[in-house]
Amino acid sequence: MKRQLLTLFFLTILSTAFAQKQNAIKPGEVWPDNNGDHIQAHGGGIVKIGKVYYWYGEERRPGLDTGYRYVSCYSSNDLMNWKFRGYAIKLKRPDSILTNNWVLERPKVYYNNATKKYVMYMHIDGGIKGISKSKWAYDYARVGVAISDKATGPFKYLKAFRPLDKESRDIGQFIDDDGTAYLIFECRPTDGFYIAKLSADYLTVDKEVSFIHAPLEGGAIVHYKGLYYVVGSALSGWSPNPNKVATSASIYGPWSSFENIAPPETKTYSSQSTMFIKVAGSKDTTVIFMGDRWKPSQLSDSRYIWIPVQIGDGKLWLPEPKAWTIDVKTGKWNYVNDKPEGK
Ligand code: GAL
């Protein structure tokens, strides 16, 4: 009996150790981190420092102190196994004019090579005391900026502002192949979204690079074989919609008209654009669409829809999501259940 219990004990330990190793990206499923907890990096952003990918996003797990908003940080060498690195920022209401229903959404982190600082941008919003009519208003419409010496934080909150003096809601991050860093932000009053170049220290926005006159948010950009592809989602809140793509030979535009990126009836496979990751390996370059499948009734259980896209010659298309793996060294990916050719 004692021996049986001991065997059971070791088997349990072994199975939990193995269960934590992820060999695939499984769109729409629970994605366990190194502790076995579903990754909390919603509306996130990924930045690669050396060989390490850092994933930041909205931390929504139940039981947190409701007086704060949290951004979590995860690290990975292979994009499949993510280690929880703690809360990069734990932020108290940053402005006394905000009501208690304020939000921190879509955090993105840039590394500034010149200053050696990590700079976080985040969408700070919510109702304004004495002015907003609805409890859940998004009237503040600013970006928050925070800074850190380390990728994992703690980030120190610096300020909130309106980039280019515009109302700013959903934000996106784009770092071009030459290292130039841009902030994408949606602006309701001008009915479109801006691509703006960051200042040399990344602490503010320098100038408008493009204004895309289309009512889209969740803006994401990838630069692939001489073309810029910009993707956005319609303004339907947490509910998914058919996301769209436009292209341009220059980040300054002019941009083409928008086309669907997936069969429209699937509503982007029930997800919303957040970002692209470009994995340029020794053999191939894979572009990954990062989308969020929001679950507003329990945001912590929102899922991630990561899909390797079909891209080239001005077309960007999301194949049906299926489990897949990637080798970040070669840049090659394949579906998990595909049989080798000829078998
Ligand atoms: C979405 C937006 C999310 C969040 C949500 C709230 O449109 O992309 O980041 O703001 O609305 O309803």
mmCIF file of C-alpha atoms and ligand atoms in Angstrom:
data_model
loop_
_atom_site.group_PDB
_atom_site.id
_atom_site.type_symbol
_atom_site.label_atom_id
_atom_site.label_comp_id
_atom_site.label_asym_id
_atom_site.label_seq_id
_atom_site.Cartn_x
_atom_site.Cartn_y
_atom_site.Cartn_z
ATOM 1 C CA MET A 1 0.000 0.000 0.000
ATOM 2 C CA LYS A 2 2.790 2.353 0.990
ATOM 3 C CA ARG A 3 4.667 1.548 -2.198
ATOM 4 C CA GLN A 4 1.535 2.077 -4.300
ATOM 5 C CA LEU A 5 0.980 5.471 -2.714
ATOM 6 C CA LEU A 6 4.578 6.416 -3.334
ATOM 7 C CA THR A 7 4.315 5.402 -7.011
ATOM 8 C CA LEU A 8 1.126 7.412 -7.341
ATOM 9 C CA PHE A 9 2.846 10.389 -5.746
ATOM 10 C CA PHE A 10 5.767 10.271 -8.199
ATOM 11 C CA LEU A 11 3.467 9.686 -11.163
ATOM 12 C CA THR A 12 1.437 12.765 -10.222
ATOM 13 C CA ILE A 13 4.572 14.871 -9.942
ATOM 14 C CA LEU A 14 5.851 13.571 -13.280
ATOM 15 C CA SER A 15 2.572 14.125 -15.078
ATOM 16 C CA THR A 16 2.236 17.712 -13.846
ATOM 17 C CA ALA A 17 5.829 18.389 -14.893
ATOM 18 C CA PHE A 18 5.137 17.014 -18.382
ATOM 19 C CA ALA A 19 1.681 18.532 -18.673
ATOM 20 C CA GLN A 20 3.245 21.947 -18.459
ATOM 21 C CA LYS A 21 5.391 21.491 -21.554
ATOM 22 C CA GLN A 22 3.557 22.953 -24.533
ATOM 23 C CA ASN A 23 4.339 21.469 -27.917
ATOM 24 C CA ALA A 24 1.785 23.438 -29.866
ATOM 25 C CA ILE A 25 -0.177 26.654 -30.100
ATOM 26 C CA LYS A 26 -3.833 25.710 -29.816
ATOM 27 C CA PRO A 27 -6.036 28.622 -30.881
ATOM 28 C CA GLY A 28 -9.082 29.093 -28.680
ATOM 29 C CA GLU A 29 -8.013 26.656 -25.946
ATOM 30 C CA VAL A 30 -6.854 27.366 -22.415
ATOM 31 C CA TRP A 31 -3.145 28.249 -22.720
ATOM 32 C CA PRO A 32 -1.323 27.181 -19.542
ATOM 33 C CA ASP A 33 1.743 29.092 -18.372
ATOM 34 C CA ASN A 34 4.602 27.406 -16.437
ATOM 35 C CA ASN A 35 2.361 27.283 -13.350
ATOM 36 C CA GLY A 36 -0.499 25.650 -15.235
ATOM 37 C CA ASP A 37 -2.592 28.849 -15.115
ATOM 38 C CA HIS A 38 -4.303 30.257 -18.212
ATOM 39 C CA ILE A 39 -2.094 33.047 -19.575
ATOM 40 C CA GLN A 40 -3.343 36.485 -18.567
ATOM 41 C CA ALA A 41 -2.017 38.737 -21.313
ATOM 42 C CA HIS A 42 -5.173 39.850 -23.077
ATOM 43 C CA GLY A 43 -5.052 42.612 -25.684
ATOM 44 C CA GLY A 44 -1.326 42.082 -25.416
ATOM 45 C CA GLY A 45 1.906 42.974 -27.076
ATOM 46 C CA ILE A 46 5.078 41.033 -27.735
ATOM 47 C CA VAL A 47 8.603 42.337 -27.930
ATOM 48 C CA LYS A 48 11.749 40.297 -28.597
ATOM 49 C CA ILE A 49 14.865 41.196 -26.611
ATOM 50 C CA GLY A 50 17.843 39.100 -27.702
ATOM 51 C CA LYS A 51 16.467 35.589 -27.933
ATOM 52 C CA VAL A 52 13.663 36.118 -25.459
ATOM 53 C CA TYR A 53 10.095 37.005 -26.311
ATOM 54 C CA TYR A 54 8.240 39.043 -23.690
ATOM 55 C CA TRP A 55 4.451 39.035 -23.776
ATOM 56 C CA TYR A 56 2.628 41.791 -21.884
ATOM 57 C CA GLY A 57 -1.105 42.047 -21.561
ATOM 58 C CA GLU A 58 -4.179 42.747 -19.508
ATOM 59 C CA GLU A 59 -4.130 40.674 -16.310
ATOM 60 C CA ARG A 60 -7.723 39.700 -15.547
ATOM 61 C CA ARG A 61 -7.498 36.764 -13.118
ATOM 62 C CA PRO A 62 -10.178 36.705 -10.430
ATOM 63 C CA GLY A 63 -9.318 37.697 -6.883
ATOM 64 C CA LEU A 64 -7.069 40.673 -7.632
ATOM 65 C CA ASP A 65 -7.340 43.889 -5.612
ATOM 66 C CA THR A 66 -10.031 45.837 -7.502
ATOM 67 C CA GLY A 67 -8.378 49.120 -6.545
ATOM 68 C CA TYR A 68 -5.648 48.417 -9.105
ATOM 69 C CA ARG A 69 -5.244 47.498 -12.763
ATOM 70 C CA TYR A 70 -2.542 45.005 -13.634
ATOM 71 C CA VAL A 71 -0.326 44.231 -16.610
ATOM 72 C CA SER A 72 1.297 40.824 -16.576
ATOM 73 C CA CYS A 73 4.574 39.844 -18.165
ATOM 74 C CA TYR A 74 5.496 36.415 -19.547
ATOM 75 C CA SER A 75 8.713 35.271 -21.224
ATOM 76 C CA SER A 76 9.424 32.544 -23.738
ATOM 77 C CA ASN A 77 12.142 31.241 -26.019
ATOM 78 C CA ASP A 78 9.837 29.342 -28.353
ATOM 79 C CA LEU A 79 6.479 31.212 -28.397
ATOM 80 C CA MET A 80 4.717 28.103 -27.026
ATOM 81 C CA ASN A 81 5.973 27.811 -23.431
ATOM 82 C CA TRP A 82 5.445 30.962 -21.390
ATOM 83 C CA LYS A 83 6.827 31.662 -17.967
ATOM 84 C CA PHE A 84 4.875 34.000 -15.719
ATOM 85 C CA ARG A 85 7.228 36.826 -14.698
ATOM 86 C CA GLY A 86 4.793 38.653 -12.453
ATOM 87 C CA TYR A 87 2.984 41.952 -12.681
ATOM 88 C CA ALA A 88 4.968 44.425 -14.771
ATOM 89 C CA ILE A 89 2.776 47.182 -13.371
ATOM 90 C CA LYS A 90 0.146 47.357 -10.679
ATOM 91 C CA LEU A 91 -1.484 50.717 -11.191
ATOM 92 C CA LYS A 92 -3.704 52.733 -8.870
ATOM 93 C CA ARG A 93 -6.242 55.109 -10.438
ATOM 94 C CA PRO A 94 -3.802 57.386 -12.255
ATOM 95 C CA ASP A 95 -5.954 60.530 -12.380
ATOM 96 C CA SER A 96 -8.419 61.802 -9.770
ATOM 97 C CA ILE A 97 -10.889 62.931 -12.469
ATOM 98 C CA LEU A 98 -11.455 59.274 -13.428
ATOM 99 C CA THR A 99 -14.350 57.382 -11.844
ATOM 100 C CA ASN A 100 -13.725 54.042 -10.145
ATOM 101 C CA ASN A 101 -14.641 52.225 -13.359
ATOM 102 C CA TRP A 102 -11.490 53.281 -15.154
ATOM 103 C CA VAL A 103 -9.676 50.767 -17.391
ATOM 104 C CA LEU A 104 -6.149 49.906 -18.473
ATOM 105 C CA GLU A 105 -6.199 48.087 -21.809
ATOM 106 C CA ARG A 106 -3.937 46.817 -24.586
ATOM 107 C CA PRO A 107 -0.524 47.475 -22.964
ATOM 108 C CA LYS A 108 2.524 47.463 -25.274
ATOM 109 C CA VAL A 109 6.202 47.638 -24.359
ATOM 110 C CA TYR A 110 9.062 49.077 -26.437
ATOM 111 C CA TYR A 111 12.754 48.766 -25.648
ATOM 112 C CA ASN A 112 14.751 51.909 -26.302
ATOM 113 C CA ASN A 113 18.279 51.010 -27.325
ATOM 114 C CA ALA A 114 19.659 54.489 -26.719
ATOM 115 C CA THR A 115 18.254 55.060 -23.218
ATOM 116 C CA LYS A 116 18.258 51.324 -22.287
ATOM 117 C CA LYS A 117 14.773 51.784 -20.874
ATOM 118 C CA TYR A 118 11.630 49.776 -21.372
ATOM 119 C CA VAL A 119 8.668 52.015 -22.146
ATOM 120 C CA MET A 120 5.089 50.855 -21.720
ATOM 121 C CA TYR A 121 2.119 52.410 -23.524
ATOM 122 C CA MET A 122 -1.393 51.574 -22.403
ATOM 123 C CA HIS A 123 -4.915 52.692 -23.144
ATOM 124 C CA ILE A 124 -6.219 54.477 -20.050
ATOM 125 C CA ASP A 125 -9.900 55.217 -20.130
ATOM 126 C CA GLY A 126 -13.135 55.428 -18.205
ATOM 127 C CA GLY A 127 -15.760 57.843 -17.047
ATOM 128 C CA ILE A 128 -14.944 61.377 -15.888
ATOM 129 C CA LYS A 129 -16.432 62.423 -12.562
ATOM 130 C CA GLY A 130 -19.356 64.839 -12.854
ATOM 131 C CA ILE A 131 -19.301 64.715 -16.658
ATOM 132 C CA SER A 132 -19.776 61.184 -17.955
ATOM 133 C CA LYS A 133 -23.378 60.082 -18.302
ATOM 134 C CA SER A 134 -22.802 56.342 -18.339
ATOM 135 C CA LYS A 135 -21.064 54.359 -15.630
ATOM 136 C CA TRP A 136 -19.078 52.514 -18.299
ATOM 137 C CA ALA A 137 -18.168 55.540 -20.432
ATOM 138 C CA TYR A 138 -14.829 55.678 -22.263
ATOM 139 C CA ASP A 139 -14.493 59.466 -22.078
ATOM 140 C CA TYR A 140 -10.931 59.879 -20.826
ATOM 141 C CA ALA A 141 -9.441 58.519 -24.086
ATOM 142 C CA ARG A 142 -5.725 58.834 -23.349
ATOM 143 C CA VAL A 143 -2.542 56.832 -23.488
ATOM 144 C CA GLY A 144 -0.599 56.158 -20.318
ATOM 145 C CA VAL A 145 3.187 55.860 -20.346
ATOM 146 C CA ALA A 146 5.360 53.984 -17.841
ATOM 147 C CA ILE A 147 9.073 53.228 -17.713
ATOM 148 C CA SER A 148 11.346 50.499 -16.348
ATOM 149 C CA ASP A 149 14.995 49.460 -16.283
ATOM 150 C CA LYS A 150 14.044 45.822 -16.658
ATOM 151 C CA ALA A 151 11.768 44.000 -19.074
ATOM 152 C CA THR A 152 9.823 42.438 -16.237
ATOM 153 C CA GLY A 153 9.312 45.741 -14.415
ATOM 154 C CA PRO A 154 8.306 47.153 -12.079
ATOM 155 C CA PHE A 155 7.227 49.899 -14.476
ATOM 156 C CA LYS A 156 6.874 53.388 -13.030
ATOM 157 C CA TYR A 157 3.855 55.303 -14.267
ATOM 158 C CA LEU A 158 4.795 58.675 -15.757
ATOM 159 C CA LYS A 159 1.749 60.320 -17.325
ATOM 160 C CA ALA A 160 -1.313 60.089 -19.504
ATOM 161 C CA PHE A 161 -1.741 62.215 -22.607
ATOM 162 C CA ARG A 162 -3.592 62.567 -25.887
ATOM 163 C CA PRO A 163 -1.193 61.718 -28.708
ATOM 164 C CA LEU A 164 -1.149 64.470 -31.370
ATOM 165 C CA ASP A 165 -3.775 66.108 -29.127
ATOM 166 C CA LYS A 166 -6.326 63.546 -30.283
ATOM 167 C CA GLU A 167 -8.687 61.298 -28.374
ATOM 168 C CA SER A 168 -7.060 57.888 -28.285
ATOM 169 C CA ARG A 169 -8.722 54.546 -27.515
ATOM 170 C CA ASP A 170 -7.451 51.159 -28.779
ATOM 171 C CA ILE A 171 -3.695 51.259 -29.253
ATOM 172 C CA GLY A 172 -1.341 49.078 -31.257
ATOM 173 C CA GLN A 173 2.417 48.798 -31.522
ATOM 174 C CA PHE A 174 4.573 48.529 -34.596
ATOM 175 C CA ILE A 175 8.362 48.316 -34.740
ATOM 176 C CA ASP A 176 9.686 48.411 -38.284
ATOM 177 C CA ASP A 177 12.607 46.285 -39.522
ATOM 178 C CA ASP A 178 14.889 49.340 -39.218
ATOM 179 C CA GLY A 179 13.917 49.654 -35.528
ATOM 180 C CA THR A 180 11.642 52.699 -35.898
ATOM 181 C CA ALA A 181 8.883 52.552 -33.303
ATOM 182 C CA TYR A 182 5.285 53.575 -33.966
ATOM 183 C CA LEU A 183 2.124 53.865 -31.939
ATOM 184 C CA ILE A 184 -1.176 53.103 -33.641
ATOM 185 C CA PHE A 185 -4.244 54.662 -32.042
ATOM 186 C CA GLU A 186 -7.919 54.853 -32.829
ATOM 187 C CA CYS A 187 -9.653 58.227 -32.812
ATOM 188 C CA ARG A 188 -13.475 58.420 -32.774
ATOM 189 C CA PRO A 189 -13.857 62.169 -33.568
ATOM 190 C CA THR A 190 -11.780 61.909 -36.764
ATOM 191 C CA ASP A 191 -13.283 58.545 -37.695
ATOM 192 C CA GLY A 192 -10.122 56.580 -38.230
ATOM 193 C CA PHE A 193 -6.800 55.617 -36.824
ATOM 194 C CA TYR A 194 -3.369 57.142 -36.710
ATOM 195 C CA ILE A 195 0.085 55.719 -37.102
ATOM 196 C CA ALA A 196 2.446 57.998 -35.181
ATOM 197 C CA LYS A 197 6.211 57.892 -34.776
ATOM 198 C CA LEU A 198 7.528 57.826 -31.216
ATOM 199 C CA SER A 199 10.018 60.445 -30.021
ATOM 200 C CA ALA A 200 13.712 59.517 -29.664
ATOM 201 C CA ASP A 201 13.249 58.603 -25.976
ATOM 202 C CA TYR A 202 9.884 56.894 -26.736
ATOM 203 C CA LEU A 203 8.191 58.903 -23.991
ATOM 204 C CA THR A 204 5.908 60.760 -26.356
ATOM 205 C CA VAL A 205 4.634 60.767 -29.909
ATOM 206 C CA ASP A 206 6.612 62.853 -32.382
ATOM 207 C CA LYS A 207 4.533 63.124 -35.508
ATOM 208 C CA GLU A 208 1.721 61.717 -37.557
ATOM 209 C CA VAL A 209 2.931 59.309 -40.194
ATOM 210 C CA SER A 210 -0.417 58.141 -41.574
ATOM 211 C CA PHE A 211 -4.069 58.720 -40.878
ATOM 212 C CA ILE A 212 -6.274 55.901 -42.096
ATOM 213 C CA HIS A 213 -9.773 57.140 -42.614
ATOM 214 C CA ALA A 214 -11.721 54.008 -41.687
ATOM 215 C CA PRO A 215 -13.698 53.334 -38.518
ATOM 216 C CA LEU A 216 -11.396 50.574 -37.311
ATOM 217 C CA GLU A 217 -9.634 49.739 -34.041
ATOM 218 C CA GLY A 218 -7.377 46.950 -32.761
ATOM 219 C CA GLY A 219 -4.850 48.273 -35.283
ATOM 220 C CA ALA A 220 -1.944 45.950 -36.134
ATOM 221 C CA ILE A 221 0.784 46.280 -38.762
ATOM 222 C CA VAL A 222 3.322 43.962 -40.340
ATOM 223 C CA HIS A 223 6.035 44.821 -42.863
ATOM 224 C CA TYR A 224 6.515 41.892 -45.192
ATOM 225 C CA LYS A 225 8.485 41.709 -48.451
ATOM 226 C CA GLY A 226 8.350 45.418 -49.220
ATOM 227 C CA LEU A 227 4.722 46.000 -48.266
ATOM 228 C CA TYR A 228 3.042 47.248 -45.117
ATOM 229 C CA TYR A 229 -0.125 45.393 -44.160
ATOM 230 C CA VAL A 230 -2.437 47.096 -41.696
ATOM 231 C CA VAL A 231 -5.287 45.176 -40.066
ATOM 232 C CA GLY A 232 -8.147 46.523 -38.011
ATOM 233 C CA SER A 233 -11.411 45.468 -36.487
ATOM 234 C CA ALA A 234 -14.794 47.226 -36.724
ATOM 235 C CA LEU A 235 -16.043 49.138 -33.683
ATOM 236 C CA SER A 236 -18.212 46.455 -32.091
ATOM 237 C CA GLY A 237 -16.839 46.357 -28.542
ATOM 238 C CA TRP A 238 -16.142 42.872 -27.207
ATOM 239 C CA SER A 239 -18.181 41.253 -29.999
ATOM 240 C CA PRO A 240 -16.161 39.980 -32.947
ATOM 241 C CA ASN A 241 -16.563 41.257 -36.507
ATOM 242 C CA PRO A 242 -14.890 40.631 -39.880
ATOM 243 C CA ASN A 243 -11.436 42.234 -39.490
ATOM 244 C CA LYS A 244 -9.929 43.843 -42.569
ATOM 245 C CA VAL A 245 -6.573 44.548 -44.208
ATOM 246 C CA ALA A 246 -5.152 47.334 -46.380
ATOM 247 C CA THR A 247 -1.643 47.644 -47.813
ATOM 248 C CA SER A 248 0.837 50.300 -48.784
ATOM 249 C CA ALA A 249 4.381 50.398 -50.132
ATOM 250 C CA SER A 250 5.156 53.060 -47.535
ATOM 251 C CA ILE A 251 4.185 53.540 -43.902
ATOM 252 C CA TYR A 252 3.174 57.063 -44.998
ATOM 253 C CA GLY A 253 0.556 55.605 -47.371
ATOM 254 C CA PRO A 254 -1.376 55.898 -49.583
ATOM 255 C CA TRP A 255 -3.230 52.806 -48.363
ATOM 256 C CA SER A 256 -5.310 50.499 -50.521
ATOM 257 C CA SER A 257 -8.974 49.851 -49.784
ATOM 258 C CA PHE A 258 -9.788 47.309 -47.062
ATOM 259 C CA GLU A 259 -10.436 43.594 -47.743
ATOM 260 C CA ASN A 260 -11.563 40.773 -45.458
ATOM 261 C CA ILE A 261 -8.845 38.665 -43.818
ATOM 262 C CA ALA A 262 -11.065 35.627 -43.179
ATOM 263 C CA PRO A 263 -14.475 34.360 -44.314
ATOM 264 C CA PRO A 264 -16.664 37.245 -43.036
ATOM 265 C CA GLU A 265 -19.320 34.930 -41.543
ATOM 266 C CA THR A 266 -16.722 33.550 -39.096
ATOM 267 C CA LYS A 267 -16.129 37.080 -37.715
ATOM 268 C CA THR A 268 -12.377 36.521 -37.820
ATOM 269 C CA TYR A 269 -12.945 33.096 -36.221
ATOM 270 C CA SER A 270 -14.591 34.931 -33.304
ATOM 271 C CA SER A 271 -11.587 37.078 -32.539
ATOM 272 C CA GLN A 272 -10.286 40.625 -32.683
ATOM 273 C CA SER A 273 -6.922 41.781 -33.994
ATOM 274 C CA THR A 274 -4.273 42.760 -31.471
ATOM 275 C CA MET A 275 -0.863 42.451 -33.090
ATOM 276 C CA PHE A 276 1.364 40.636 -35.584
ATOM 277 C CA ILE A 277 4.537 38.773 -34.711
ATOM 278 C CA LYS A 278 7.031 38.324 -37.522
ATOM 279 C CA VAL A 279 9.361 35.363 -36.974
ATOM 280 C CA ALA A 280 12.238 35.713 -39.419
ATOM 281 C CA GLY A 281 14.171 32.457 -39.140
ATOM 282 C CA SER A 282 17.077 30.873 -41.016
ATOM 283 C CA LYS A 283 14.775 29.139 -43.515
ATOM 284 C CA ASP A 284 11.505 31.010 -43.574
ATOM 285 C CA THR A 285 9.583 34.010 -42.289
ATOM 286 C CA THR A 286 6.296 33.340 -40.546
ATOM 287 C CA VAL A 287 3.795 36.072 -39.738
ATOM 288 C CA ILE A 288 1.489 35.320 -36.827
ATOM 289 C CA PHE A 289 -1.879 37.005 -36.330
ATOM 290 C CA MET A 290 -2.488 37.536 -32.600
ATOM 291 C CA GLY A 291 -6.181 37.929 -31.850
ATOM 292 C CA ASP A 292 -8.294 37.954 -28.711
ATOM 293 C CA ARG A 293 -11.466 35.935 -28.372
ATOM 294 C CA TRP A 294 -13.039 38.066 -25.654
ATOM 295 C CA LYS A 295 -15.379 36.621 -23.068
ATOM 296 C CA PRO A 296 -16.962 39.705 -21.468
ATOM 297 C CA SER A 297 -18.868 37.648 -18.857
ATOM 298 C CA GLN A 298 -15.504 36.405 -17.547
ATOM 299 C CA LEU A 299 -12.632 38.305 -19.111
ATOM 300 C CA SER A 300 -9.992 36.113 -17.439
ATOM 301 C CA ASP A 301 -11.216 33.214 -19.578
ATOM 302 C CA SER A 302 -10.814 35.135 -22.858
ATOM 303 C CA ARG A 303 -8.836 33.023 -25.303
ATOM 304 C CA TYR A 304 -6.031 33.661 -27.776
ATOM 305 C CA ILE A 305 -6.409 33.089 -31.482
ATOM 306 C CA TRP A 306 -2.910 32.902 -32.908
ATOM 307 C CA ILE A 307 -2.792 31.927 -36.575
ATOM 308 C CA PRO A 308 0.147 31.730 -39.009
ATOM 309 C CA VAL A 309 -1.141 33.846 -41.889
ATOM 310 C CA GLN A 310 -0.986 33.373 -45.636
ATOM 311 C CA ILE A 311 0.697 36.555 -46.807
ATOM 312 C CA GLY A 312 2.255 37.999 -49.947
ATOM 313 C CA ASP A 313 1.651 40.212 -52.982
ATOM 314 C CA GLY A 314 -0.815 42.400 -51.126
ATOM 315 C CA LYS A 315 -2.959 39.546 -49.796
ATOM 316 C CA LEU A 316 -3.255 38.538 -46.147
ATOM 317 C CA TRP A 317 -5.519 35.670 -45.208
ATOM 318 C CA LEU A 318 -6.156 33.677 -42.037
ATOM 319 C CA PRO A 319 -6.583 29.940 -42.588
ATOM 320 C CA GLU A 320 -8.985 28.134 -40.268
ATOM 321 C CA PRO A 321 -7.429 27.948 -36.788
ATOM 322 C CA LYS A 322 -5.915 24.550 -35.943
ATOM 323 C CA ALA A 323 -3.203 23.447 -33.508
ATOM 324 C CA TRP A 324 0.247 24.244 -34.922
ATOM 325 C CA THR A 325 3.883 24.440 -33.926
ATOM 326 C CA ILE A 326 6.695 26.766 -34.816
ATOM 327 C CA ASP A 327 10.469 26.567 -34.758
ATOM 328 C CA VAL A 328 11.592 30.119 -33.999
ATOM 329 C CA LYS A 329 15.141 29.325 -35.200
ATOM 330 C CA THR A 330 14.167 28.250 -38.715
ATOM 331 C CA GLY A 331 10.963 30.305 -38.820
ATOM 332 C CA LYS A 332 9.103 27.242 -40.112
ATOM 333 C CA TRP A 333 5.709 26.149 -38.797
ATOM 334 C CA ASN A 334 3.386 23.205 -39.354
ATOM 335 C CA TYR A 335 0.043 21.868 -38.231
ATOM 336 C CA VAL A 336 0.308 19.338 -35.426
ATOM 337 C CA ASN A 337 -1.851 16.698 -37.057
ATOM 338 C CA ASP A 338 -0.540 16.964 -40.593
ATOM 339 C CA LYS A 339 0.814 13.706 -41.897
ATOM 340 C CA PRO A 340 4.230 13.955 -43.532
ATOM 341 C CA GLU A 341 3.919 14.290 -47.295
ATOM 342 C CA GLY A 342 3.277 11.064 -49.237
ATOM 343 C CA LYS A 343 2.046 9.065 -46.214
HETATM 344 C C1 GAL B 1 -13.180 46.720 -27.823
HETATM 345 C C2 GAL B 1 -11.727 47.056 -27.629
HETATM 346 C C3 GAL B 1 -11.273 46.430 -26.340
HETATM 347 C C4 GAL B 1 -12.156 46.954 -25.231
HETATM 348 C C5 GAL B 1 -13.620 46.670 -25.532
HETATM 349 C C6 GAL B 1 -14.542 47.238 -24.472
HETATM 350 O O1 GAL B 1 -13.675 47.322 -28.978
HETATM 351 O O2 GAL B 1 -10.966 46.600 -28.712
HETATM 352 O O3 GAL B 1 -9.917 46.730 -26.117
HETATM 353 O O4 GAL B 1 -11.995 48.350 -25.138
HETATM 354 O O5 GAL B 1 -13.958 47.196 -26.772
HETATM 355 O O6 GAL B 1 -15.873 47.167 -24.867
#
